[in-house]
Coordinates of C-alpha atoms and ligand atoms in Angstrom, one line a residue:
X81 CA 4.7 28.9 26.5
X82 CA 5.3 25.4 28.1
X83 CA 5.9 22.4 25.9
X84 CA 2.5 21.4 24.4
X85 CA 1.0 18.1 25.7
X86 CA 0.8 16.7 22.1
X87 CA 4.5 17.0 21.5
X88 CA 5.4 13.4 22.4
X89 CA 3.1 12.3 19.4
X90 CA 5.6 13.8 17.0
X91 CA 9.1 12.6 15.9
X92 CA 12.3 13.5 17.8
X93 CA 13.4 16.2 15.4
X94 CA 10.0 17.9 15.6
X95 CA 10.0 17.6 19.4
X96 CA 13.4 19.3 19.6
X97 CA 12.5 22.1 17.2
X98 CA 9.1 22.8 18.6
X99 CA 10.5 22.7 22.2
X100 CA 13.0 25.3 21.2
X101 CA 10.4 27.5 19.4
X102 CA 8.0 27.3 22.5
X103 CA 10.9 28.4 24.7
X104 CA 11.8 31.4 22.4
X105 CA 8.5 33.2 22.0
X106 CA 5.0 33.3 23.4
X107 CA 2.7 32.0 20.7
X108 CA -0.7 30.3 20.3
X109 CA -0.6 26.5 20.7
X110 CA -2.3 26.2 17.3
X111 CA 0.7 28.1 15.8
X112 CA 3.1 25.6 17.3
X113 CA 0.9 22.8 16.0
X114 CA 1.1 24.3 12.5
X115 CA 4.9 24.4 12.8
X116 CA 4.9 20.8 14.1
X117 CA 2.7 19.6 11.2
X118 CA 4.9 21.4 8.7
X119 CA 8.0 19.7 10.1
X120 CA 6.4 16.3 10.2
X121 CA 5.3 16.8 6.6
X122 CA 8.8 17.6 5.5
X123 CA 10.1 14.4 7.2
X124 CA 7.5 12.6 5.0
X125 CA 8.9 14.2 1.9
X126 CA 6.4 17.0 1.4
X127 CA 7.7 20.4 0.6
X128 CA 5.0 22.2 2.5
X129 CA 1.8 21.9 4.5
X130 CA -1.5 22.9 3.0
X131 CA -3.2 24.7 5.9
X132 CA -6.6 24.5 4.2
X133 CA -6.4 20.7 4.4
X134 CA -6.1 20.9 8.2
X135 CA -8.0 24.0 9.2
X136 CA -11.0 23.3 11.4
X137 CA -10.1 19.7 11.9
X138 CA -9.1 17.8 15.0
X139 CA -5.4 17.0 14.8
X140 CA -2.9 16.1 17.6
X141 CA -5.8 16.3 20.1
X142 CA -6.4 20.0 19.2
X143 CA -9.2 21.5 17.3
X144 CA -7.5 23.7 14.7
X145 CA -8.9 27.1 14.0
X146 CA -10.7 28.1 10.8
X147 CA -8.2 29.0 8.0
X148 CA -8.4 32.8 8.2
X149 CA -7.9 32.8 12.0
X150 CA -5.1 30.3 11.8
X151 CA -3.2 32.3 9.2
X152 CA -3.6 35.5 11.1
X153 CA -2.4 33.9 14.4
X154 CA 0.6 32.4 12.6
X155 CA 1.7 35.8 11.2
X156 CA 0.9 37.7 14.4
X157 CA 2.9 35.2 16.5
X158 CA 6.0 35.7 14.4
X159 CA 6.3 31.9 13.8
X160 CA 6.3 32.7 10.1
X161 CA 6.4 35.6 7.7
X162 CA 4.2 36.1 4.6
X163 CA 5.7 36.2 1.2
X164 CA 7.1 39.6 0.1
X165 CA 7.3 40.9 3.7
X166 CA 10.5 41.4 5.6
X167 CA 12.5 38.9 3.6
X168 CA 15.7 39.6 5.6
X169 CA 14.1 38.8 9.0
X170 CA 14.6 35.1 9.8
X171 CA 11.5 33.2 10.8
X172 CA 11.5 29.4 10.9
X173 CA 8.5 29.2 8.5
X174 CA 7.1 31.0 5.5
X175 CA 3.4 31.3 4.7
X176 CA 2.8 31.5 0.9
X177 CA -1.0 31.6 0.4
X178 CA -2.3 28.6 2.2
X179 CA 1.0 26.8 2.0
X180 CA 3.2 26.7 5.1
X181 CA 6.9 26.0 4.4
X182 CA 10.0 25.5 6.4
X183 CA 12.0 28.5 5.4
X184 CA 14.8 26.5 3.7
X185 CA 12.3 24.6 1.6
X186 CA 10.5 27.8 0.6
X187 CA 13.8 29.3 -0.6
X188 CA 14.7 26.1 -2.5
X189 CA 11.3 26.0 -4.3
X190 CA 11.4 29.8 -4.9
X191 CA 14.9 29.6 -6.5
X192 CA 13.9 26.6 -8.6
X193 CA 10.7 28.3 -9.8
X194 CA 12.6 31.4 -10.7
X195 CA 15.3 29.5 -12.7
X196 CA 12.8 27.3 -14.5
X197 CA 10.6 30.2 -15.5
X198 CA 13.6 32.2 -16.8
X199 CA 14.9 29.3 -18.8
X200 CA 11.6 27.9 -20.2
X201 CA 10.9 28.5 -23.9
X202 CA 12.0 27.5 -27.4
X203 CA 15.6 26.7 -28.1
X204 CA 17.4 28.4 -31.0
X205 CA 17.1 25.3 -33.2
X206 CA 14.9 26.0 -36.2
X207 CA 12.3 23.2 -36.9
X208 CA 13.1 23.3 -40.7
X209 CA 16.8 22.5 -39.9
X210 CA 15.9 19.8 -37.4
X211 CA 13.5 17.8 -39.6
X212 CA 16.1 16.4 -42.0
X213 CA 18.3 15.4 -39.1
X214 CA 15.6 13.6 -37.3
X215 CA 14.5 11.9 -40.6
X216 CA 18.0 10.5 -40.8
X217 CA 18.2 9.5 -37.1
X218 CA 14.7 7.8 -37.1
X219 CA 14.8 6.1 -40.5
X220 CA 11.6 4.2 -41.4
X221 CA 9.7 5.5 -38.4
X222 CA 6.4 7.3 -38.8
X223 CA 6.2 11.0 -38.2
X224 CA 4.1 10.4 -35.1
X225 CA 6.5 7.9 -33.5
X226 CA 6.6 8.7 -29.8
X227 CA 10.4 8.7 -29.5
X228 CA 10.7 11.0 -32.5
X229 CA 8.2 13.4 -31.0
X230 CA 10.1 13.2 -27.7
X231 CA 13.4 13.9 -29.4
X232 CA 12.0 16.8 -31.3
X233 CA 10.5 18.2 -28.0
X234 CA 13.8 17.9 -26.3
X235 CA 15.6 19.7 -29.1
X236 CA 13.1 22.5 -29.7
X237 CA 13.0 23.5 -26.1
X238 CA 15.6 24.7 -23.6
X239 CA 14.3 22.6 -20.8
X240 CA 13.1 19.2 -21.6
X241 CA 11.4 16.5 -19.5
X242 CA 11.2 13.0 -20.9
X243 CA 9.2 10.6 -18.7
X244 CA 8.6 7.0 -19.5
X245 CA 8.4 3.6 -17.8
X246 CA 11.0 0.9 -18.1
X247 CA 12.2 0.2 -21.6
X248 CA 10.1 2.9 -23.3
X249 CA 13.2 4.1 -25.1
X250 CA 14.4 7.1 -23.0
X251 CA 18.0 6.2 -23.6
X252 CA 17.5 5.4 -27.3
X253 CA 15.8 8.7 -27.7
X254 CA 18.4 10.7 -25.8
X255 CA 21.2 9.1 -27.9
X256 CA 19.5 10.5 -31.0
X257 CA 18.9 13.9 -29.3
X258 CA 22.7 14.2 -28.5
X259 CA 23.6 13.1 -32.1
X260 CA 21.2 15.7 -33.5
X261 CA 22.5 18.4 -31.2
X262 CA 26.1 17.7 -32.1
X263 CA 25.2 17.8 -35.8
X264 CA 23.3 21.1 -35.5
X265 CA 25.6 22.7 -32.8
X266 CA 28.9 20.9 -33.2
X267 CA 30.7 22.8 -30.5
X268 CA 28.2 21.9 -27.8
X269 CA 29.8 20.9 -24.5
X270 CA 27.5 18.1 -23.2
X271 CA 27.5 16.7 -19.7
X272 CA 25.8 13.5 -18.5
X273 CA 24.8 13.0 -14.8
X274 CA 22.7 10.9 -12.6
X275 CA 21.8 11.0 -8.8
X276 CA 23.8 7.9 -8.0
X277 CA 27.1 6.4 -9.2
X278 CA 25.2 3.2 -10.2
X279 CA 22.7 5.1 -12.3
X280 CA 25.5 7.1 -13.9
X281 CA 27.3 3.9 -14.9
X282 CA 24.1 2.4 -16.3
X283 CA 23.4 5.5 -18.3
X284 CA 26.8 5.4 -20.0
X285 CA 26.5 1.7 -20.7
X286 CA 23.0 2.1 -22.1
X287 CA 24.0 5.1 -24.2
X288 CA 27.0 3.2 -25.7
X289 CA 24.6 0.4 -26.7
X290 CA 22.1 2.9 -28.2
X291 CA 24.8 4.8 -30.0
X292 CA 26.1 1.7 -31.6
X293 CA 22.8 1.3 -33.4
X294 CA 23.0 4.7 -35.0
X295 CA 24.9 5.2 -38.3
X296 CA 26.8 8.3 -37.0
X297 CA 29.5 10.1 -39.0
X298 CA 32.9 9.8 -37.4
X299 CA 33.0 13.4 -36.2
X300 CA 29.6 13.1 -34.4
X301 CA 30.5 9.7 -33.0
X302 CA 33.8 11.0 -31.6
X303 CA 32.0 14.0 -30.0
X304 CA 29.4 12.0 -28.2
X305 CA 29.9 12.1 -24.5
X306 CA 31.1 8.8 -23.1
X307 CA 31.2 9.3 -19.4
X308 CA 28.7 10.3 -16.7
X309 CA 29.1 11.6 -13.2
X310 CA 26.9 11.9 -10.1
X311 CA 25.2 15.2 -9.5
X312 CA 27.2 15.5 -6.3
X313 CA 30.5 15.2 -8.2
X314 CA 29.3 17.4 -11.0
X315 CA 28.3 20.3 -8.7
X316 CA 31.4 19.8 -6.5
X317 CA 29.8 19.1 -3.1
X318 CA 32.4 18.9 -0.4
X319 CA 32.0 16.8 2.7
X320 CA 32.5 19.8 5.0
X321 CA 30.2 22.3 3.2
X322 CA 26.6 22.5 2.2
X323 CA 27.5 24.8 -0.7
X324 CA 28.8 23.2 -3.8
X325 CA 31.8 24.5 -5.8
X326 CA 29.6 25.3 -8.8
X327 CA 26.9 27.9 -8.4
X328 CA 25.7 31.1 -10.1
X329 CA 29.0 32.9 -9.7
X330 CA 31.0 29.8 -10.7
X331 CA 28.8 28.0 -13.3
X332 CA 29.4 24.7 -14.9
X333 CA 31.2 24.8 -18.3
X334 CA 28.4 23.1 -20.1
X335 CA 26.0 23.9 -23.0
X336 CA 23.8 21.0 -22.4
X337 CA 23.2 18.6 -19.5
X338 CA 21.3 15.3 -19.5
X339 CA 20.2 14.0 -16.1
X340 CA 19.0 10.4 -16.0
X341 CA 16.9 8.9 -13.2
X342 CA 15.7 12.5 -12.4
X343 CA 12.8 11.2 -10.3
X344 CA 15.4 10.5 -7.6
X345 CA 16.6 14.1 -7.4
X346 CA 15.2 16.1 -4.5
X347 CA 14.1 19.7 -4.5
X348 CA 17.3 21.1 -2.9
X349 CA 19.5 19.3 -5.4
X350 CA 17.4 20.6 -8.3
X351 CA 17.7 24.1 -6.9
X352 CA 21.5 23.8 -6.7
X353 CA 21.7 22.3 -10.2
X354 CA 19.7 25.1 -11.8
X355 CA 21.8 27.6 -9.9
X356 CA 25.0 26.1 -11.3
X357 CA 23.9 25.6 -14.9
X358 CA 24.6 28.6 -17.1
X359 CA 21.4 30.3 -18.0
X360 CA 21.8 29.6 -21.7
X361 CA 22.4 25.8 -21.3
X362 CA 19.9 23.2 -22.2
X363 CA 18.7 20.8 -19.5
X364 CA 17.2 17.4 -20.5
X365 CA 15.7 15.4 -17.6
X366 CA 15.0 11.7 -18.1
X367 CA 13.1 9.5 -15.7
X368 CA 9.9 7.7 -14.8
X369 CA 7.4 9.9 -13.1
X370 CA 5.6 6.9 -11.5
X371 CA 8.7 5.7 -9.6
X372 CA 9.4 6.5 -6.0
X373 CA 10.3 10.1 -5.4
X374 CA 13.6 11.2 -3.7
X375 CA 14.2 10.4 -0.1
X376 CA 14.5 14.1 0.7
X377 CA 11.5 16.5 0.2
X378 CA 10.1 17.1 -3.3
X379 CA 8.8 15.2 -6.3
X380 CA 10.1 17.7 -8.9
X381 CA 10.4 15.4 -11.8
X382 CA 6.8 14.0 -11.4
X383 CA 5.5 17.5 -11.0
X384 CA 7.2 18.8 -14.1
X385 CA 6.0 15.8 -16.1
X386 CA 2.4 16.7 -15.1
X387 CA 2.8 20.1 -16.9
X388 CA 2.7 18.3 -20.3
X389 CA 0.8 20.3 -23.0
X390 CA 1.2 22.4 -26.1
X391 CA 1.1 26.1 -26.5
X392 CA -0.1 27.3 -29.9
X393 CA 3.5 28.4 -30.8
X394 CA 5.0 25.2 -29.4
X395 CA 2.6 23.0 -31.3
X396 CA 3.3 24.9 -34.5
X397 CA 7.1 24.4 -34.1
X398 CA 6.8 20.7 -33.2
X399 CA 4.3 20.0 -36.0
X400 CA 6.9 21.2 -38.6
X401 CA 9.1 18.2 -37.4
X402 CA 6.6 15.5 -36.6
X403 CA 3.0 14.7 -36.4
X404 CA 1.5 15.4 -33.0
X405 CA -1.8 14.3 -31.4
X406 CA -4.1 16.9 -30.1
X407 CA -3.4 16.9 -26.4
X408 CA -3.9 19.2 -23.4
X409 CA -3.2 22.9 -23.8
X410 CA -0.1 24.3 -22.2
X411 CA -0.6 25.2 -18.5
X412 CA 2.9 26.5 -17.9
X413 CA 5.8 28.0 -19.8
X414 CA 7.5 24.6 -19.4
X415 CA 4.6 22.6 -20.9
X416 CA 6.0 22.5 -24.5
X417 CA 9.2 20.8 -23.2
X418 CA 7.5 17.8 -21.7
X419 CA 7.3 14.5 -23.5
X420 CA 5.7 11.3 -22.2
X421 CA 6.9 7.9 -23.7
X422 CA 4.2 5.2 -23.3
X423 CA 5.2 2.0 -25.3
X424 CA 7.6 -0.4 -23.6
X425 CA 10.1 -2.3 -25.7
X426 CA 11.6 -4.1 -22.8
X427 CA 8.5 -6.2 -21.9
X428 CA 6.7 -8.2 -24.6
X429 CA 3.0 -8.0 -24.8
X430 CA 2.8 -11.3 -22.9
X431 CA 5.3 -10.3 -20.2
X432 CA 4.0 -10.9 -16.7
X433 CA 6.4 -8.4 -15.2
X434 CA 5.3 -5.7 -17.6
X435 CA 1.6 -6.4 -16.9
X436 CA 2.2 -6.6 -13.1
X437 CA 4.0 -3.2 -13.2
X438 CA 1.0 -1.7 -15.1
X439 CA -1.6 -3.0 -12.7
X440 CA 0.4 -1.9 -9.6
X441 CA 0.9 1.5 -11.2
X442 CA -2.7 2.0 -11.9
X443 CA -3.7 0.9 -8.4
X444 CA -5.6 -2.1 -9.5
X445 CA -4.8 -4.5 -6.7
X446 CA -7.4 -7.2 -7.7
X447 CA -5.8 -7.4 -11.2
X448 CA -2.3 -7.6 -9.8
X449 CA -3.2 -10.4 -7.4
X450 CA -5.1 -12.3 -10.1
X451 CA -2.0 -12.1 -12.4
X452 CA 0.3 -13.2 -9.6
X453 CA -1.9 -16.2 -8.8
X454 CA -2.4 -17.0 -12.5
X455 CA 0.7 -19.2 -13.0
X456 CA 2.6 -16.7 -15.2
X457 CA 6.1 -18.1 -15.9
X458 CA 7.9 -14.9 -15.0
X459 CA 5.9 -14.1 -11.8
X460 CA 5.5 -15.8 -8.4
X461 CA 3.7 -15.0 -5.2
X462 CA 4.8 -16.7 -1.9
X463 CA 1.8 -15.9 0.2
X464 CA 1.8 -15.7 4.0
X465 CA 3.7 -14.3 7.0
X466 CA 7.5 -14.4 7.0
X467 CA 7.4 -17.1 9.7
X468 CA 5.6 -19.4 7.2
X469 CA 8.1 -18.9 4.3
X470 CA 11.6 -17.9 5.5
X471 CA 12.9 -21.5 5.2
X472 CA 11.5 -21.6 1.7
X473 CA 13.2 -18.3 1.0
X474 CA 16.6 -19.6 2.0
X475 CA 16.0 -22.7 -0.1
X476 CA 15.0 -20.6 -3.1
X477 CA 18.1 -18.4 -2.8
X478 CA 20.7 -21.1 -2.0
X479 CA 21.6 -22.0 -5.6
X480 CA 22.1 -18.3 -6.5
X481 CA 24.3 -17.8 -3.5
X482 CA 26.3 -21.0 -4.3
X483 CA 26.9 -19.6 -7.8
X484 CA 28.0 -16.3 -6.3
X485 CA 30.3 -18.0 -3.8
X486 CA 31.9 -20.0 -6.6
X487 CA 32.5 -16.8 -8.5
X488 CA 34.0 -15.2 -5.4
X489 CA 36.4 -18.1 -5.1
X490 CA 37.9 -17.3 -8.5
X491 CA 38.9 -13.8 -7.0
X492 CA 37.9 -12.3 -10.4
X493 CA 35.8 -9.2 -9.7
X494 CA 34.1 -9.4 -13.1
X495 CA 32.8 -12.9 -12.4
X496 CA 31.8 -12.0 -8.9
X497 CA 29.8 -8.9 -10.0
X498 CA 28.2 -10.8 -12.8
X499 CA 26.9 -13.5 -10.4
X500 CA 26.0 -11.0 -7.7
X501 CA 24.0 -8.6 -9.9
X502 CA 21.8 -11.3 -11.4
X503 CA 19.3 -11.4 -8.6
X504 CA 18.3 -9.1 -5.8
X505 CA 16.1 -9.3 -2.8
X506 CA 14.4 -6.0 -2.1
X507 CA 12.8 -5.1 1.2
X508 CA 10.0 -2.6 1.6
X509 CA 11.1 -1.7 5.1
X510 CA 14.4 -1.0 6.8
X511 CA 13.6 -2.3 10.3
X512 CA 11.6 -5.1 11.8
X513 CA 11.6 -8.9 11.1
X514 CA 11.2 -8.5 7.4
X515 CA 13.3 -5.3 7.2
X516 CA 16.5 -5.1 5.2
X517 CA 18.7 -5.2 8.3
X518 CA 17.2 -8.5 9.6
X519 CA 17.1 -10.1 6.1
X520 CA 20.8 -9.3 5.6
X521 CA 21.8 -10.8 8.9
X522 CA 19.8 -13.9 8.0
X523 CA 21.5 -14.2 4.6
X524 CA 25.0 -13.5 5.9
X525 CA 24.7 -16.2 8.5
X526 CA 22.7 -18.9 6.6
X527 CA 23.7 -18.4 3.0
X528 CA 27.3 -16.9 3.3
X529 CA 28.2 -18.9 6.4
X530 CA 29.4 -15.7 8.2
X531 CA 29.7 -16.4 11.9
X532 CA 30.2 -12.8 12.9
X533 CA 33.6 -13.3 14.4
X534 CA 35.6 -11.8 11.6
X535 CA 34.8 -8.2 10.6
X536 CA 35.3 -9.0 6.9
X537 CA 35.1 -12.2 4.8
X538 CA 35.4 -13.3 1.2
X539 CA 32.1 -12.6 -0.6
X540 CA 31.0 -10.0 1.8
X541 CA 28.7 -7.7 -0.2
X542 CA 28.2 -4.1 0.9
X543 CA 26.6 -0.9 -0.1
X544 CA 28.3 2.5 0.6
X545 CA 26.0 4.8 2.6
X546 CA 28.0 8.0 2.6
X547 CA 29.7 9.9 -0.2
X548 CA 33.5 10.0 0.2
X549 CA 35.0 12.2 -2.6
X550 CA 38.5 11.6 -1.4
X551 CA 38.2 7.9 -1.9
X552 CA 35.9 8.4 -4.9
X553 CA 33.1 6.4 -3.3
X554 CA 29.4 7.4 -3.5
X555 CA 26.3 6.6 -1.6
X556 CA 24.8 3.5 -3.3
X557 CA 28.1 2.0 -4.6
X558 CA 28.2 -1.7 -4.3
X559 CA 31.4 -3.4 -3.1
X560 CA 32.3 -7.1 -3.2
X561 CA 35.0 -8.5 -0.9
X562 CA 37.5 -10.8 -2.5
X563 CA 40.7 -12.5 -1.3
X564 CA 43.8 -10.7 -2.5
X565 CA 46.1 -13.8 -2.9
X566 CA 48.3 -12.7 -0.1
X567 CA 46.1 -13.7 2.8
X568 CA 44.3 -10.3 2.9
X569 CA 41.0 -9.0 1.5
X570 CA 40.1 -6.2 -0.9
X571 CA 36.7 -4.7 -1.6
X572 CA 36.1 -4.2 -5.3
X573 CA 33.9 -1.5 -6.9
X574 CA 32.8 -1.2 -10.5
X575 CA 34.4 2.0 -12.0
X576 CA 34.4 3.4 -15.5
X577 CA 33.8 0.1 -17.2
X578 CA 36.5 -1.6 -15.0
X579 CA 37.0 -2.3 -11.3
X580 CA 39.0 -0.8 -8.5
X581 CA 39.9 -2.2 -5.1
X582 CA 40.2 -0.7 -1.6
X583 CA 41.1 -2.0 1.8
X584 CA 37.9 -2.9 3.7
X585 CA 39.3 -0.8 6.6
X586 CA 39.3 2.4 4.6
X587 CA 35.6 2.4 3.7
X588 CA 33.2 5.1 4.7
X589 CA 29.9 4.1 6.3
X590 CA 28.4 1.0 4.7
X591 CA 25.8 -1.7 5.1
X592 CA 25.4 -5.3 3.9
X593 CA 24.0 -5.6 0.4
X594 CA 22.6 -9.1 -0.1
X595 CA 19.2 -7.5 0.3
X596 CA 18.6 -3.8 -0.2
X597 CA 15.7 -1.4 0.3
X598 CA 13.6 -0.5 -2.8
X599 CA 14.8 3.0 -2.3
X600 CA 18.5 1.8 -2.6
X601 CA 17.6 -0.2 -5.7
X602 CA 16.5 2.8 -7.7
X603 CA 18.6 3.3 -10.8
X604 CA 19.6 -0.5 -10.9
X605 CA 18.1 -3.5 -12.7
X606 CA 18.5 -7.2 -12.1
X607 CA 17.4 -10.3 -14.0
X608 CA 15.3 -11.4 -11.1
X609 CA 13.8 -9.5 -8.2
X610 CA 12.2 -10.8 -5.0
X611 CA 10.2 -8.2 -3.1
X612 CA 9.8 -9.0 0.6
X613 CA 6.7 -7.4 2.2
X614 CA 6.2 -6.6 5.9
X615 CA 3.8 -8.9 7.7
X616 CA 1.7 -5.9 8.6
X617 CA 0.5 -3.0 6.5
X618 CA 2.8 0.1 6.7
X619 CA 2.4 3.7 5.4
X620 CA 5.8 3.2 3.7
X621 CA 4.3 0.5 1.5
X622 CA 2.9 2.5 -1.4
X623 CA 2.0 2.0 -5.1
X624 CA 5.1 3.8 -6.3
X625 CA 7.3 1.7 -4.0
X626 CA 5.8 -1.6 -5.3
X627 CA 6.0 -0.3 -8.9
X628 CA 9.6 0.7 -8.5
X629 CA 10.5 -2.7 -7.0
X630 CA 8.8 -4.7 -9.9
X631 CA 10.3 -2.5 -12.6
X632 CA 13.8 -3.3 -11.3
X633 CA 13.2 -6.9 -12.7
X634 CA 14.3 -7.6 -16.3
X635 CA 13.0 -11.2 -16.4
X636 CA 11.2 -12.3 -13.3
X637 CA 9.5 -10.8 -10.3
X638 CA 8.5 -12.6 -7.1
X639 CA 6.5 -11.2 -4.2
X640 CA 7.0 -12.7 -0.8
X641 CA 4.3 -11.7 1.7
X642 CA 0.6 -11.5 2.5
X643 CA -1.7 -10.7 -0.5
X644 CA -3.8 -8.3 1.7
X645 CA -0.7 -6.3 2.6
X646 CA 0.3 -6.2 -1.1
X647 CA -3.2 -5.1 -2.0
X648 CA -3.3 -2.3 0.5
X649 CA 0.1 -1.1 -0.7
X650 CA -1.0 -1.0 -4.3
X651 CA -4.1 0.9 -3.3
X652 CA -2.1 3.5 -1.4
X653 CA -1.3 6.3 -3.9
X654 CA 0.9 9.1 -2.6
X655 CA 1.2 12.6 -3.6
X656 CA 3.8 14.9 -2.2
X657 CA 2.5 18.3 -1.3
X658 CA 4.4 21.3 -2.8
X659 CA 3.7 24.6 -4.5
X660 CA 5.9 23.8 -7.5
X661 CA 3.1 22.9 -10.0
X662 CA 1.0 25.9 -9.0
X663 CA 3.9 28.4 -9.0
X664 CA 5.1 27.2 -12.5
X665 CA 1.6 27.4 -14.0
X666 CA 0.3 30.4 -16.0
X667 CA -1.6 32.8 -14.0
X668 CA -5.2 32.2 -15.2
X669 CA -6.0 35.9 -14.7
X670 CA -3.4 37.0 -17.2
X671 CA -2.8 34.0 -19.5
X672 CA -4.3 34.0 -22.9
X673 CA -3.9 30.9 -25.1
X674 CA -3.7 33.0 -28.3
Ligands
LIG220 N1 11.5 1.9 -31.2 C1 12.1 0.8 -30.8 N2 11.9 -0.3 -31.5 C2 12.4 -1.5 -31.0 N3 13.2 -1.6 -29.9 C3 13.4 -0.5 -29.2 C4 12.8 0.8 -29.6 N4 13.2 1.7 -28.7 C5 13.9 1.0 -27.7 N5 14.1 -0.3 -28.1 C6 14.8 -1.3 -27.3 O1 14.2 -1.4 -26.0 C7 15.1 -1.5 -25.0 C8 15.0 -0.4 -24.0 O2 15.3 0.8 -24.6 P1 16.0 2.0 -23.8 O3 17.1 1.5 -23.0 O4 16.2 3.1 -24.7 O5 14.8 2.3 -22.8 P2 14.8 3.1 -21.4 O6 13.5 3.7 -21.3 O7 16.0 4.0 -21.4 O8 15.0 1.9 -20.5 P3 15.3 1.8 -18.9 O9 14.0 1.9 -18.3 O10 15.9 0.4 -18.8 O11 16.2 2.9 -18.6 C9 16.5 -1.5 -25.7 O12 16.9 -2.9 -25.9 C10 16.2 -0.9 -27.0 O13 17.1 -1.3 -28.0

């Protein structure tokens, strides 16, 4: 059929693919509309489209058919295939119940579900052996202590998911989990990984700190892992190939893997990870289920966290090691492995940042605004359009940039990084007058005195946007440019507790980093954070984005923008559509809780 009239309403990629599909085969316009909606959904981070949410509605200027007719047309037109039928025949889409997937995403979800189901279940650690070890590692703590329960959960199950907000003790808990594991299974080969280089470095630093507080015997202390890598590096992704070096036939040589900041890991990476991890290995996922999900489709960590519950057997095993509250019953074979940490030790009870994060996360815009306007010493709201405050923003930042420029003048990378990482401006959007690109141009010109004539200059701060395994640079790495003492410039990167320098002319794709998007800031923390809002409401501005921005702040958070725009963002909850939770749940027809 000819190109549908509604096609220009969709994004360029959708237009291209639907144009191709329309030219390949005759099919109903509503089948093309379903394919277009599934593509658009994947571009928004959803794994699939729920046909039942659209059937019978008017969308893209079309009235969509009732569900049964729409499903039948889709299958008859050959735009998609049903599950279990003709798996070798390629169709662009797969229809699984009422969920319509791009075929690649259906395979990723299917592989992940299969791997998780196969691995779910109790580990081979006996509760009676674990109890004395945890008594030693959590001295003086009550049996019902949340971190102790989380540690026991992680050790008694093969797949563990520990979710908690900032400072709830995820790292402290996992340090004890690793110590206990090494005591009970001394030969364990343990790996540490995170989605970005920054998050991996922070994980190592935090684990070193947590480990120092444990009275470990010398053998255990020496066996504790002391380096972490990115998931890309761990799996051996190559720039010229979509298939990593490690997979089912060439698995990782690990008995246990801890992945920090797991909320940033997308569906496809999770599927690759489970494929490469030996079937007997443990997997421990750490993260904050309320943070922004990955840029690519999927919200795997948040969905796994939602499975929390106890099976009768799981509850019996856990209660031999600690005291547990009566909670929800298991809804999935993975439920017993999920632990939620709730008490934050980073923010004191009177911390404005902590309270603001809680209000934002619960969607309570009125309480968040009242708090911001209530004169809290660690919070500020600069209300209004950007045009009304950008001079004030430059004045607010000038002292911090002067400190940074003074540190740059010493040419000592440690001083430069210490000054640079103290404060960060975060932007909700990428483009537009308050987007990260415009704000960076403003700061480079007005605060760094960069006139744009030289390609590089001392103090230039940049963020790497593309992995370059040959150079050992990873998407998200921050580089600071310093004079090299011979009239040239070098860009310095933090590496393995030290620094390394490269010529600015060798770098892969990068962007300025005086300000960064909230997405780019995930996995990092700063003493002070200034969040810049767009002047107009945007669908990108969501509760999880605002919560993620605020929780990057250790000591102080400021919001620059219109209160009504902030309120609408806090009220905008988002939920990514996928089939993961449903496919991992027990089949109610066959599950018995006894
Ligand atoms: N049970 C506790 N009692 C007192 N202080 C604690 C406790 N647990 C953790 N802390 C402290 O709280 C801070 C945060 O702990 P930790 O780094 O383990 O949390 P996290 O959840 O990993 O934090 P982040 O969100 O920054 O990754 C640390 O300074 C730690 O020493």
